[in-house]
Amino acid sequence: MKRVHLVLIAFLMLFSNTVFANEGMWFLMHIKRLIHRDMEKMGLQLTPEEIYNINNQSLKDAIVQFNGGCTASIISDSGLVLTNHHCGYNAIAELSTESQNHLNNGFWAGSLQEELKPESLFVRFFVRMDDVTERILSKLNDNMSEKEREAVLNQEIAKIEQENNEGGKYTVSVRSFYQGNEFYYFVYQDYKDVRLVGTPPKSVGKYGGDTDNWEWPRHTGDFSLFRVYADAEGNPADYSKNNVPFKATYHLPVNIEGVKENDFAMILGYPGRTNRWMPAEGIEQNVKYAYPAWVEGSKLSMDVMKKYMDADESVNLMYTSKYAGIANYWKNRQGMIDALTAHKTAEAKRKVEKKFNKWAHKKTNKATYGNVIKNINAYYALTNDKAKHDNYLISLLRSSKFSVLPYRIGKNLEFYVSENEAKRQELLPKLQGLIASSYSDYHLPLEKEILAEQLKLYTSKSNYELPEMITGLAKDNSIEAYVNAAFELSIFSSKERVEAFLAFPNEALLTNDPLFKLSIELLDQYRAKPDALEQPTNDFQKSFRLLVEGLRVSELSNVKYPDANSTLRLSYGKVRALPKDPRNDAEVNNYTTFKGMIAKYKPNDEEFDLPKEMLDIYKKKDYGRYANSKGELPVNFLSDNDITGGNSGSPVLNGKGELIGLAFDGNIEAMAGDVIFDKNLQRTINVDIRYVLWLIDKYSNAKHIVDELTIISDK
Ligand code: ARG
């Protein structure tokens, strides 16, 4: 009896590993070989070719990268693009003014003519990919230093890009995977005339704000709609009135039948970064040195920004997107510190590395892998303080506009000053363009305060070697006075002053400019590569590559897919509840309801306020065909897909490849997920497509948009 049991358990374990694998971010070209059978067992009804085909239309034609950092999908044959509200946020804020505040009030274009073009926004279509590992590795050998390796690599990469870009028609990107053990190239086509079609008000699109961010139960209408435009031939084109809506090769049908526990769910998108192969001491360094500095630096900037944003709506519109971006990763990094500590992730990794080290010291492996762990650990021990320092510095550079701007413009001015009059005239238009774009949308008092506060934090917290100029300031306790005086004197403190400099260039003025000098110091410090670290860095890079190679050869790692690096991936799993939660009124804790959203409403609260119309419509309960079988309006739902930042806006698809939702977040308790995937904890938080359609159709009266979609329903 017992034996039978054991066999059964062993069988079930095997079964659960292979059939219900929710871990993994897979390449589309590997679907057939690696995951198709598994997906079929779970409910996929498409062939690999229906998902990824380079000769005929396939699902991949409807998936785009959105403005570099998010994902979106094409949902009509006239180029309608669906992404998250937080992905469109920057564009929506840019298109808003105090009197026409689309961010606060929402916006729906009544016709194509009313669609709004933000300054810069692009979508990237994926054309194809291929494996170039053998080609690249054949050019490299074990005797090369990491620097030599990189030089040869870059040469070969440039050739591959050249061979595949079809005379500039495509953008080609060769990327390394498994820490430099494999290489693939990706061919893309970018469209840069992308216009805003519609968005719910921020109170709906960002409902719950930073309090609910990264949390479940969730009630956020996190979507916005854009449209891709092309020239008359369907090719990418700069903005022009004559451009026409892009005729999509393929668009996603939308299924409004609803989801239930265990339904198959797959997500295609552009996950940004995971570190599933990161060594134990790297995790430790992040938890103890890098992330705490990141969190502290971010919070400091957030507090300064918030003060000015709350006082003036025009300042709020200028900074709200930047603030949201910083706040998002502020909470994320604290969540990572907490989760990695609670789950003892570094310890778990140390155990694997111990096994690896044993394997590495076997006679046949020793020559290649014997020093791997030793080198890796030595490197981290040497760079802990630097990691802390770098993170304070990065937080300064990321949040202070005037820490970077003088350098960027100043380096161009140096060149300008050194040229004769004729050459200067030639350089002028480009410089003027750079100046115009650099000096839009900022608030000087805020910028001065951020720079001073960040400098104070950076100098006080970093026990790492700082540039003399900066230590001097800190010693005299004169940072504030210095920053004020610098802005008084600098030619970079306003657009008018830089322009005046263009008219009367003067080399000495530039070289002695205080903001320029500070900016140079900070960026030099950022790029500095201390001599003492050269050899350890070289050994570390090589050892990390060998660690990943060795973990794969020895099969000591169960990670079977490459880390995310903003390349297109497929993740499959299912709709999956978390344990029952008293905060969620829904019967099963895998979705939330409109009723639950209204229950969180707090009048005049920054995060939980709602428009009056929303409360009115709630009383009517007019959910139409978007209600579930219980008569509720579903808002968000959970699935167990393996995704990360960058997947925001990704379509969630059922077994037929029909759109059932929009991925927009992860749950805070699984925040260690970027380093170790936890199959029991990790969830993806999605907007239910029925809520999206209800918001467009019933709440916003934009039925003409719903009419553009291909809707699958038996209602
Ligand atoms: N956590 C989400 C992500 O990284 C972003 C959510 C934006 N919402 C917010 N309240 N900041 O994809």
XYZ file of C-alpha atoms and ligand atoms in Angstrom:
727
model
C 0.000 0.000 0.000
C 2.671 2.389 1.078
C 4.789 1.603 -1.948
C 1.965 2.200 -4.306
C 1.492 5.510 -2.609
C 5.087 6.504 -3.055
C 5.030 5.581 -6.709
C 1.861 7.552 -7.129
C 3.329 10.562 -5.385
C 6.480 10.337 -7.458
C 4.355 10.128 -10.574
C 2.272 13.100 -9.556
C 5.372 15.125 -8.829
C 6.745 14.331 -12.238
C 3.407 15.179 -13.744
C 3.157 18.487 -11.932
C 6.647 19.447 -12.980
C 6.126 18.883 -16.623
C 2.492 19.635 -17.147
C 1.810 22.574 -14.922
C 5.062 24.412 -15.359
C 4.245 28.096 -14.967
C 7.901 29.055 -14.656
C 9.733 30.225 -17.748
C 9.943 33.031 -20.278
C 10.316 31.272 -23.600
C 11.514 32.281 -27.053
C 8.849 32.020 -29.742
C 11.224 30.045 -31.996
C 11.445 27.353 -29.301
C 7.724 26.771 -28.803
C 7.576 23.634 -30.913
C 10.689 22.028 -29.444
C 10.298 22.886 -25.787
C 6.819 23.782 -24.620
C 4.106 23.089 -27.179
C 3.132 19.639 -25.887
C 2.929 20.947 -22.359
C 0.830 23.924 -23.391
C -1.514 21.665 -25.361
C -2.104 19.533 -22.302
C -2.998 22.669 -20.411
C -5.483 23.900 -22.983
C -3.688 25.552 -25.880
C -5.455 24.938 -29.176
C -3.047 26.733 -31.503
C -0.182 25.208 -33.482
C 3.313 26.625 -32.949
C 3.048 28.179 -36.416
C -0.133 30.005 -35.506
C 1.808 31.739 -32.760
C 5.105 32.371 -34.548
C 5.502 32.222 -38.288
C 7.864 34.312 -40.323
C 6.219 33.712 -43.705
C 2.535 33.917 -42.892
C 0.484 35.946 -40.478
C 0.601 34.704 -36.924
C -0.144 35.853 -33.418
C 3.239 37.505 -33.024
C 2.253 40.136 -35.623
C -0.192 41.549 -33.071
C 2.369 41.948 -30.261
C 4.430 45.142 -30.066
C 6.910 46.639 -27.700
C 5.460 49.961 -26.516
C 7.808 52.926 -26.315
C 10.786 50.807 -25.337
C 9.685 49.761 -21.857
C 6.226 48.206 -22.087
C 4.225 45.788 -24.219
C 1.020 46.318 -26.197
C -1.170 44.465 -28.653
C -2.913 45.309 -31.902
C -6.651 44.803 -31.481
C -8.231 46.085 -34.673
C -7.407 45.980 -38.358
C -6.918 49.750 -38.226
C -3.939 49.683 -35.924
C -5.653 50.131 -32.562
C -3.078 49.528 -29.814
C -4.029 48.371 -26.328
C -1.617 48.854 -23.443
C -1.673 49.729 -19.743
C -2.653 53.135 -18.441
C 0.681 53.310 -16.640
C 2.448 52.667 -19.966
C 0.562 55.480 -21.692
C 0.871 57.695 -18.611
C 3.751 59.824 -19.823
C 2.080 60.530 -23.165
C -1.285 61.267 -21.535
C 0.332 63.679 -19.050
C 2.231 65.361 -21.864
C -1.003 65.881 -23.814
C -2.756 67.327 -20.769
C -2.991 70.928 -19.642
C -4.640 72.442 -16.613
C -7.671 73.374 -18.682
C -7.779 70.180 -20.771
C -6.699 67.701 -18.193
C -7.009 64.329 -19.946
C -5.044 62.684 -17.177
C -7.625 63.684 -14.575
C -10.759 63.606 -16.699
C -10.071 60.852 -19.205
C -10.197 61.330 -22.937
C -11.886 59.704 -25.918
C -11.329 60.777 -29.504
C -14.677 60.881 -31.288
C -13.021 60.359 -34.662
C -9.598 59.762 -36.201
C -9.131 63.534 -36.517
C -9.441 63.940 -32.770
C -6.702 61.474 -31.913
C -3.757 63.205 -30.249
C -0.112 62.915 -31.236
C 2.353 63.080 -28.333
C 5.828 64.359 -29.075
C 7.565 61.031 -29.178
C 6.113 57.586 -28.857
C 6.920 54.497 -30.879
C 5.840 50.900 -31.202
C 8.147 48.117 -32.305
C 6.928 45.159 -34.339
C 8.806 41.876 -34.141
C 9.729 40.465 -37.549
C 11.838 37.398 -36.744
C 14.680 35.992 -34.664
C 17.422 33.439 -35.078
C 20.195 31.637 -33.239
C 23.728 32.880 -34.022
C 25.465 31.159 -31.126
C 27.726 28.953 -33.224
C 28.696 31.742 -35.551
C 29.693 34.007 -32.687
C 31.368 31.407 -30.485
C 33.511 30.271 -33.424
C 35.171 33.702 -33.316
C 36.005 33.507 -29.611
C 38.463 31.434 -27.627
C 39.303 30.735 -24.015
C 42.579 32.643 -24.052
C 40.946 35.970 -24.725
C 40.543 38.483 -21.945
C 37.001 39.729 -21.434
C 37.945 42.977 -23.172
C 39.303 41.176 -26.219
C 36.258 38.990 -26.250
C 33.986 41.985 -26.241
C 35.836 43.644 -29.110
C 35.576 40.559 -31.340
C 31.967 40.103 -30.306
C 31.049 43.654 -31.230
C 32.634 43.268 -34.634
C 30.640 40.147 -35.404
C 27.463 41.684 -34.010
C 27.860 44.704 -36.284
C 28.137 42.345 -39.274
C 25.045 40.394 -38.321
C 23.093 43.605 -37.851
C 24.243 44.889 -41.215
C 23.338 41.637 -42.987
C 19.786 41.631 -41.662
C 18.594 45.218 -41.618
C 17.622 45.279 -45.321
C 19.181 48.611 -46.063
C 17.948 50.277 -42.897
C 14.349 49.099 -43.160
C 14.691 47.085 -39.956
C 16.326 47.521 -36.586
C 18.429 44.469 -35.799
C 19.606 43.645 -32.328
C 21.985 40.825 -31.372
C 21.708 39.872 -27.714
C 23.585 37.588 -25.408
C 21.817 34.982 -23.282
C 22.822 32.663 -20.468
C 25.524 35.124 -19.442
C 27.310 35.148 -22.787
C 26.908 31.462 -23.603
C 24.309 31.882 -26.364
C 23.470 34.601 -28.892
C 20.334 35.397 -30.864
C 19.452 38.209 -33.209
C 16.096 39.963 -33.378
C 14.677 41.886 -36.314
C 12.233 44.693 -35.577
C 10.320 47.378 -37.428
C 9.546 50.635 -35.600
C 6.549 52.912 -36.182
C 6.769 56.355 -34.661
C 3.492 58.011 -35.512
C 1.434 56.726 -32.589
C -1.567 58.703 -31.303
C -3.722 58.652 -28.208
C -7.219 57.302 -28.855
C -8.603 57.084 -25.362
C -7.950 56.681 -21.687
C -10.028 56.414 -18.534
C -9.444 59.112 -15.906
C -6.420 58.564 -13.702
C -8.673 57.793 -10.736
C -9.781 54.668 -12.641
C -6.615 53.849 -14.610
C -4.449 54.168 -11.516
C -7.078 53.337 -8.909
C -5.428 52.524 -5.596
C -2.263 54.461 -6.496
C 0.967 53.539 -4.776
C -0.901 52.010 -1.826
C -2.338 49.267 -4.016
C 0.593 49.119 -6.432
C 2.166 45.610 -6.380
C -0.742 44.380 -4.240
C -3.685 42.041 -4.531
C -6.729 42.298 -4.173
C -6.696 44.965 -6.839
C -9.288 47.095 -8.628
C -7.407 49.049 -11.288
C -8.616 49.918 -14.803
C -5.023 49.969 -15.990
C -5.472 50.416 -19.746
C -5.182 53.057 -22.455
C -5.659 52.972 -26.220
C -3.470 54.309 -28.994
C -3.339 53.971 -32.771
C -0.404 53.335 -35.086
C -0.247 55.428 -38.230
C 1.712 54.716 -41.401
C 2.237 56.282 -44.798
C -0.102 55.383 -47.660
C 1.962 52.253 -48.405
C 1.780 51.081 -44.801
C 5.403 51.945 -44.060
C 6.674 53.699 -40.941
C 6.682 57.468 -41.326
C 7.297 60.609 -39.318
C 4.122 62.307 -38.165
C 2.116 63.758 -41.017
C -1.503 64.723 -41.473
C -1.486 62.508 -44.527
C -0.595 59.383 -42.604
C -3.312 56.764 -42.342
C -4.187 54.147 -39.706
C -1.842 51.193 -39.983
C -3.451 48.178 -41.649
C -2.552 45.369 -39.297
C -1.407 42.010 -40.671
C -3.087 40.401 -37.706
C -5.096 41.674 -34.764
C -6.228 39.897 -31.620
C -9.858 38.867 -31.312
C -11.346 39.730 -27.936
C -13.170 37.075 -25.931
C -15.721 38.338 -23.405
C -16.894 34.957 -22.160
C -14.877 35.346 -18.993
C -12.301 33.292 -17.138
C -12.390 30.703 -14.368
C -9.876 28.892 -12.153
C -7.434 26.691 -14.106
C -8.254 28.158 -17.515
C -5.190 28.204 -19.732
C -3.594 31.650 -19.952
C -0.584 32.707 -21.974
C 1.183 36.028 -22.127
C 3.367 37.361 -24.924
C 5.503 40.378 -24.197
C 8.803 42.015 -23.438
C 9.895 41.189 -19.862
C 12.666 43.613 -18.908
C 15.078 41.960 -16.526
C 15.295 38.853 -14.373
C 18.333 37.510 -12.526
C 17.498 33.856 -12.149
C 21.169 32.895 -12.523
C 22.478 35.467 -10.095
C 24.980 34.028 -7.600
C 24.202 34.010 -3.870
C 26.647 36.769 -2.989
C 25.176 38.960 -5.735
C 21.765 38.622 -4.119
C 23.297 39.423 -0.764
C 24.975 42.512 -2.212
C 21.680 43.741 -3.606
C 19.777 43.122 -0.395
C 22.347 44.707 1.902
C 24.057 47.394 -0.178
C 22.459 48.223 -3.519
C 18.700 48.149 -2.905
C 18.664 49.981 0.454
C 20.561 52.869 -1.182
C 18.132 52.790 -4.102
C 15.130 52.867 -1.767
C 16.510 55.717 0.337
C 17.521 57.814 -2.669
C 14.181 57.304 -4.401
C 12.174 58.269 -1.343
C 14.138 61.459 -0.916
C 13.361 62.585 -4.464
C 9.748 61.521 -4.166
C 9.291 63.694 -1.077
C 10.770 66.763 -2.730
C 8.780 66.245 -5.921
C 5.537 65.649 -4.060
C 5.846 68.908 -2.147
C 5.943 70.953 -5.347
C 3.474 68.781 -7.255
C 0.814 69.132 -4.573
C 1.192 72.900 -4.574
C 0.691 73.436 -8.310
C -1.243 71.373 -10.867
C 0.970 72.489 -13.756
C 4.015 71.200 -11.856
C 2.074 68.046 -11.095
C 1.490 67.418 -14.815
C 5.182 67.964 -15.518
C 6.413 65.475 -12.945
C 3.619 62.982 -12.358
C 4.953 60.393 -14.794
C 8.503 60.645 -13.500
C 7.225 60.442 -9.941
C 5.162 57.331 -10.714
C 8.183 55.644 -12.279
C 10.377 56.320 -9.267
C 7.625 55.352 -6.809
C 7.007 52.098 -8.679
C 10.578 50.885 -8.262
C 10.908 52.358 -4.791
C 8.163 50.004 -3.635
C 9.477 47.186 -5.800
C 12.995 47.319 -4.377
C 11.762 47.434 -0.786
C 9.504 44.487 -1.635
C 12.527 42.653 -3.015
C 14.580 43.315 0.104
C 11.725 41.958 2.232
C 10.955 38.931 0.081
C 14.575 37.910 -0.521
C 15.238 38.164 3.207
C 12.068 36.320 4.226
C 12.611 33.492 1.744
C 16.340 33.235 2.516
C 16.952 33.265 -1.209
C 20.703 33.790 -0.956
C 20.975 30.746 1.325
C 19.051 28.600 -1.116
C 21.412 29.693 -3.884
C 24.445 29.047 -1.698
C 23.341 25.434 -1.364
C 23.192 25.027 -5.140
C 26.603 26.690 -5.444
C 28.033 24.289 -2.896
C 26.887 21.383 -5.011
C 28.239 23.119 -8.065
C 31.598 23.634 -6.415
C 31.804 19.961 -5.587
C 31.059 19.107 -9.194
C 33.528 21.784 -10.324
C 36.322 20.147 -8.361
C 35.947 16.766 -10.003
C 39.058 15.872 -11.931
C 37.518 16.428 -15.374
C 35.932 19.769 -14.473
C 38.531 21.356 -12.292
C 40.639 23.049 -14.948
C 37.631 24.896 -16.334
C 35.363 25.452 -13.358
C 37.604 25.066 -10.298
C 37.949 28.796 -9.540
C 34.493 29.918 -10.560
C 32.865 30.256 -7.147
C 36.030 31.619 -5.578
C 36.328 34.393 -8.197
C 32.674 35.287 -8.002
C 32.685 35.570 -4.229
C 35.903 37.578 -4.216
C 34.433 40.052 -6.675
C 31.285 40.657 -4.670
C 33.237 41.073 -1.447
C 35.356 43.709 -3.170
C 32.431 45.639 -4.660
C 29.868 45.849 -1.847
C 30.731 49.444 -0.972
C 30.916 50.381 -4.606
C 27.443 48.924 -5.161
C 26.086 51.103 -2.370
C 27.880 54.162 -3.727
C 26.723 53.489 -7.287
C 23.122 53.225 -6.200
C 23.153 56.547 -4.373
C 24.800 58.098 -7.399
C 22.331 56.518 -9.812
C 19.470 57.790 -7.710
C 20.956 61.279 -7.926
C 21.485 61.109 -11.688
C 18.071 59.592 -12.288
C 16.076 62.149 -10.377
C 18.026 65.361 -10.872
C 17.673 66.850 -14.323
C 20.508 69.313 -13.765
C 22.983 66.624 -12.778
C 23.063 65.349 -16.361
C 21.807 68.144 -18.623
C 24.883 70.458 -18.363
C 27.136 67.567 -19.379
C 24.985 66.560 -22.319
C 24.693 70.053 -23.735
C 28.100 71.243 -22.509
C 30.010 68.544 -24.395
C 28.343 69.715 -27.592
C 29.137 73.328 -26.722
C 32.821 72.490 -26.232
C 32.892 71.318 -29.791
C 30.890 74.325 -30.989
C 33.271 76.772 -29.292
C 36.302 75.162 -30.876
C 34.998 75.534 -34.445
C 35.106 78.475 -36.871
C 32.068 80.589 -37.674
C 31.039 78.655 -40.795
C 31.162 75.328 -39.013
C 29.261 76.789 -36.052
C 26.431 77.832 -38.351
C 26.291 74.292 -39.595
C 26.107 72.882 -36.042
C 23.544 75.404 -34.866
C 20.200 73.802 -35.839
C 20.997 70.502 -34.132
C 22.197 72.239 -30.998
C 19.110 74.413 -30.885
C 16.955 71.305 -31.181
C 18.802 69.652 -28.325
C 18.424 72.735 -26.167
C 14.733 73.110 -26.926
C 13.976 69.499 -26.011
C 16.157 69.600 -22.888
C 14.552 72.710 -21.424
C 10.907 71.758 -21.696
C 8.738 70.959 -18.701
C 10.663 71.453 -15.500
C 10.252 73.526 -12.386
C 13.445 75.282 -11.300
C 12.846 75.472 -7.511
C 12.097 71.743 -7.471
C 15.191 70.967 -9.514
C 17.457 73.034 -7.276
C 16.146 71.329 -4.187
C 16.444 67.821 -5.633
C 20.022 68.422 -6.696
C 21.005 69.807 -3.292
C 19.208 67.088 -1.317
C 20.550 64.282 -3.477
C 24.088 65.643 -3.238
C 23.789 65.767 0.527
C 22.593 62.187 0.710
C 25.193 60.952 -1.750
C 28.109 62.572 0.054
C 26.954 61.641 3.534
C 26.162 57.989 2.859
C 28.881 56.863 0.576
C 32.021 55.686 2.308
C 33.512 55.107 -1.098
C 36.091 57.379 -2.679
C 34.404 60.551 -3.974
C 35.738 63.224 -6.343
C 37.616 65.965 -4.515
C 35.288 68.704 -5.610
C 32.347 66.881 -4.100
C 33.992 65.907 -0.817
C 35.058 69.530 -0.467
C 31.471 70.701 -0.670
C 30.321 68.177 1.860
C 33.094 69.034 4.296
C 32.231 72.729 4.294
C 28.597 71.922 4.782
C 27.970 74.213 1.866
C 26.051 72.105 -0.603
C 22.936 74.209 -0.519
C 24.829 77.470 -0.884
C 26.920 75.952 -3.638
C 23.902 74.758 -5.607
C 22.196 78.150 -5.276
C 25.302 80.004 -6.387
C 25.881 77.539 -9.213
C 22.412 78.146 -10.597
C 22.969 81.905 -10.258
C 26.161 81.791 -12.301
C 25.716 78.911 -14.698
C 24.811 79.309 -18.346
C 22.844 76.064 -17.985
C 20.254 77.315 -15.536
C 17.893 78.446 -18.287
C 17.250 78.010 -21.975
C 17.721 81.731 -22.566
C 21.188 81.665 -21.045
C 22.401 78.734 -23.150
C 20.976 80.415 -26.232
C 22.779 83.618 -25.322
C 25.952 81.559 -25.067
C 25.382 80.267 -28.603
C 25.346 83.851 -29.843
C 28.519 84.813 -27.920
C 30.485 81.625 -27.281
C 33.337 81.874 -24.818
C 35.571 78.975 -23.958
C 36.622 80.140 -20.492
C 33.022 80.739 -19.495
C 32.159 77.187 -20.411
C 35.165 75.535 -18.752
C 34.545 77.416 -15.517
C 30.803 76.947 -15.485
C 29.921 75.531 -12.041
C 27.014 73.304 -13.135
C 29.046 71.987 -16.049
C 31.946 71.172 -13.745
C 29.702 69.414 -11.271
C 27.974 67.460 -14.009
C 31.332 66.321 -15.436
C 32.512 65.174 -12.009
C 29.350 63.187 -11.371
C 29.299 61.475 -14.741
C 33.016 60.728 -14.636
C 32.444 59.170 -11.253
C 29.568 57.138 -12.652
C 31.720 55.781 -15.464
C 34.915 55.356 -13.449
C 36.508 51.939 -13.641
C 38.976 51.723 -10.744
C 42.256 50.035 -11.691
C 42.074 47.803 -8.652
C 38.894 46.293 -10.012
C 40.106 45.580 -13.527
C 41.416 42.066 -12.963
C 38.698 41.011 -10.491
C 36.046 42.289 -12.920
C 37.589 40.337 -15.766
C 37.720 37.172 -13.649
C 34.196 37.719 -12.418
C 32.731 38.091 -15.895
C 34.454 34.977 -17.098
C 33.515 33.039 -13.977
C 29.866 34.076 -14.103
C 29.700 32.860 -17.690
C 31.304 29.580 -16.675
C 28.991 29.246 -13.683
C 25.945 29.420 -15.927
C 27.539 27.067 -18.455
C 28.499 24.654 -15.680
C 25.085 24.781 -14.018
C 23.530 23.860 -17.348
C 26.018 21.104 -18.225
C 25.810 19.553 -14.765
C 22.020 20.002 -14.711
C 22.297 21.369 -11.198
C 20.014 24.252 -12.066
C 16.365 23.776 -12.907
C 16.220 27.039 -14.840
C 15.687 25.974 -18.443
C 15.229 29.326 -20.141
C 17.318 32.491 -20.486
C 16.926 35.517 -18.224
C 14.607 38.272 -19.384
C 16.358 41.102 -21.223
C 13.584 43.003 -23.030
C 13.271 40.440 -25.806
C 9.957 38.905 -26.826
C 8.900 35.926 -24.707
C 5.949 33.688 -24.138
C 4.889 32.638 -20.672
C 2.131 30.093 -20.104
C 0.158 29.139 -17.067
C -3.384 29.327 -15.871
C -5.920 31.436 -14.062
C -5.046 30.773 -10.451
C -6.402 31.964 -7.122
C -4.486 32.960 -4.029
C -5.751 31.667 -0.661
C -9.024 33.223 0.457
C -8.591 36.835 1.570
C -11.091 38.773 3.708
C -10.270 41.942 1.721
C -11.752 40.425 -1.434
C -15.539 40.154 -1.716
C -15.369 37.844 -4.756
C -16.360 34.227 -4.192
C -13.030 32.878 -5.462
C -9.887 34.873 -4.733
C -8.806 34.860 -8.362
C -10.806 37.916 -9.422
C -12.185 41.162 -8.026
C -15.491 42.914 -8.575
C -16.760 46.405 -9.338
C -18.613 46.205 -6.037
C -15.285 45.616 -4.255
C -13.850 48.617 -6.039
C -16.686 50.886 -4.929
C -16.230 49.593 -1.375
C -12.693 51.044 -1.370
C -13.881 54.475 -2.527
C -12.695 57.383 -0.344
C -14.001 60.791 -1.391
C -11.243 63.318 -2.196
C -8.517 60.810 -1.446
C -5.588 61.019 -3.809
C -5.594 57.304 -4.527
C -9.123 56.046 -3.871
C -11.364 58.854 -5.084
C -13.716 58.151 -8.003
C -15.557 60.327 -10.518
C -19.166 61.027 -9.614
C -20.329 59.357 -12.859
C -18.750 56.135 -11.678
C -20.824 56.145 -8.514
C -23.961 56.990 -10.487
C -23.420 54.194 -12.949
C -22.761 51.794 -10.083
C -26.250 52.439 -8.765
C -27.702 51.463 -12.147
C -25.666 48.231 -12.325
C -25.711 48.485 -16.105
C -23.073 45.866 -16.909
C -24.738 44.533 -20.056
C -22.909 41.686 -21.729
C -19.794 42.374 -19.648
C -21.253 40.900 -16.441
C -20.223 37.434 -15.238
C -22.734 34.643 -14.575
C -23.327 35.995 -11.068
C -24.284 39.377 -12.475
C -21.082 41.011 -11.213
C -18.754 43.205 -13.224
C -15.312 41.591 -12.961
C -12.417 44.057 -12.659
C -9.051 42.273 -12.277
C -7.992 38.624 -12.213
C -4.972 36.518 -11.287
C -2.946 34.056 -13.322
C 0.281 32.260 -12.473
C 2.326 33.323 -15.497
C 6.005 34.087 -15.155
C 6.375 37.771 -16.063
C 8.218 40.864 -14.881
C 8.406 44.635 -15.461
C 8.322 45.326 -19.208
C 5.492 42.834 -19.600
C 3.176 45.656 -18.545
C 0.442 45.955 -21.148
C 0.972 42.415 -22.433
C -2.082 40.617 -23.756
C -3.327 37.643 -21.737
C -4.645 35.067 -24.182
C -6.840 31.990 -23.853
C -6.163 28.628 -25.529
C -7.436 29.953 -28.844
C -5.220 33.014 -28.760
C -8.109 35.342 -27.940
C -7.635 38.321 -25.669
C -9.016 37.809 -22.145
C -7.029 40.396 -20.229
C -4.133 42.745 -19.909
C -1.194 42.015 -17.586
C -0.286 44.969 -15.408
C 1.371 43.949 -12.161
C 2.830 41.324 -9.847
C 2.159 40.558 -6.190
C 4.468 41.932 -3.530
C 4.867 38.697 -1.575
C 6.464 37.101 -4.652
C 8.914 39.929 -5.193
C 11.849 37.542 -4.935
C 10.534 36.203 -8.228
C 13.019 38.023 -10.399
C 15.742 35.954 -8.732
C 13.922 32.731 -7.875
C 10.542 31.830 -9.284
C 8.211 30.536 -6.606
C 5.483 28.478 -8.203
C 3.168 28.713 -5.250
C 3.476 32.403 -4.604
C 4.009 34.142 -7.888
C 1.023 35.674 -9.620
C 0.375 38.038 -12.506
C -2.316 40.658 -11.924
C -4.461 41.318 -15.007
C -7.240 43.697 -15.988
C -10.235 41.642 -17.114
C -10.956 42.519 -20.739
C -14.664 42.763 -19.870
C -13.893 45.647 -17.526
C -11.860 47.354 -20.255
C -14.712 47.023 -22.744
C -17.307 48.094 -20.199
C -15.263 51.205 -19.405
C -15.018 52.089 -23.098
C -18.562 51.179 -24.014
C -20.777 52.019 -21.030
C -18.729 54.361 -18.903
C -17.110 56.439 -21.631
C -19.727 56.085 -24.372
C -17.047 55.308 -26.916
C -19.007 52.554 -28.603
C -17.380 53.357 -31.950
C -14.164 51.894 -30.530
C -15.868 48.708 -29.399
C -17.298 48.422 -32.908
C -13.773 48.313 -34.296
C -12.947 45.146 -32.363
C -13.483 41.514 -33.253
C -15.523 40.299 -30.310
C -16.104 36.645 -29.492
C -19.186 36.084 -27.388
C -22.296 33.987 -27.331
C -24.237 36.763 -25.645
N 3.722 47.881 -10.615
C 3.395 48.089 -11.984
C 4.493 47.623 -12.900
O 5.658 47.752 -12.596
C 3.160 49.531 -12.292
C 1.939 50.042 -11.702
C 1.781 51.521 -11.894
N 0.856 51.989 -10.878
C 1.211 52.749 -9.838
N 0.359 52.972 -8.885
N 2.409 53.299 -9.760
O 4.238 47.168 -13.984
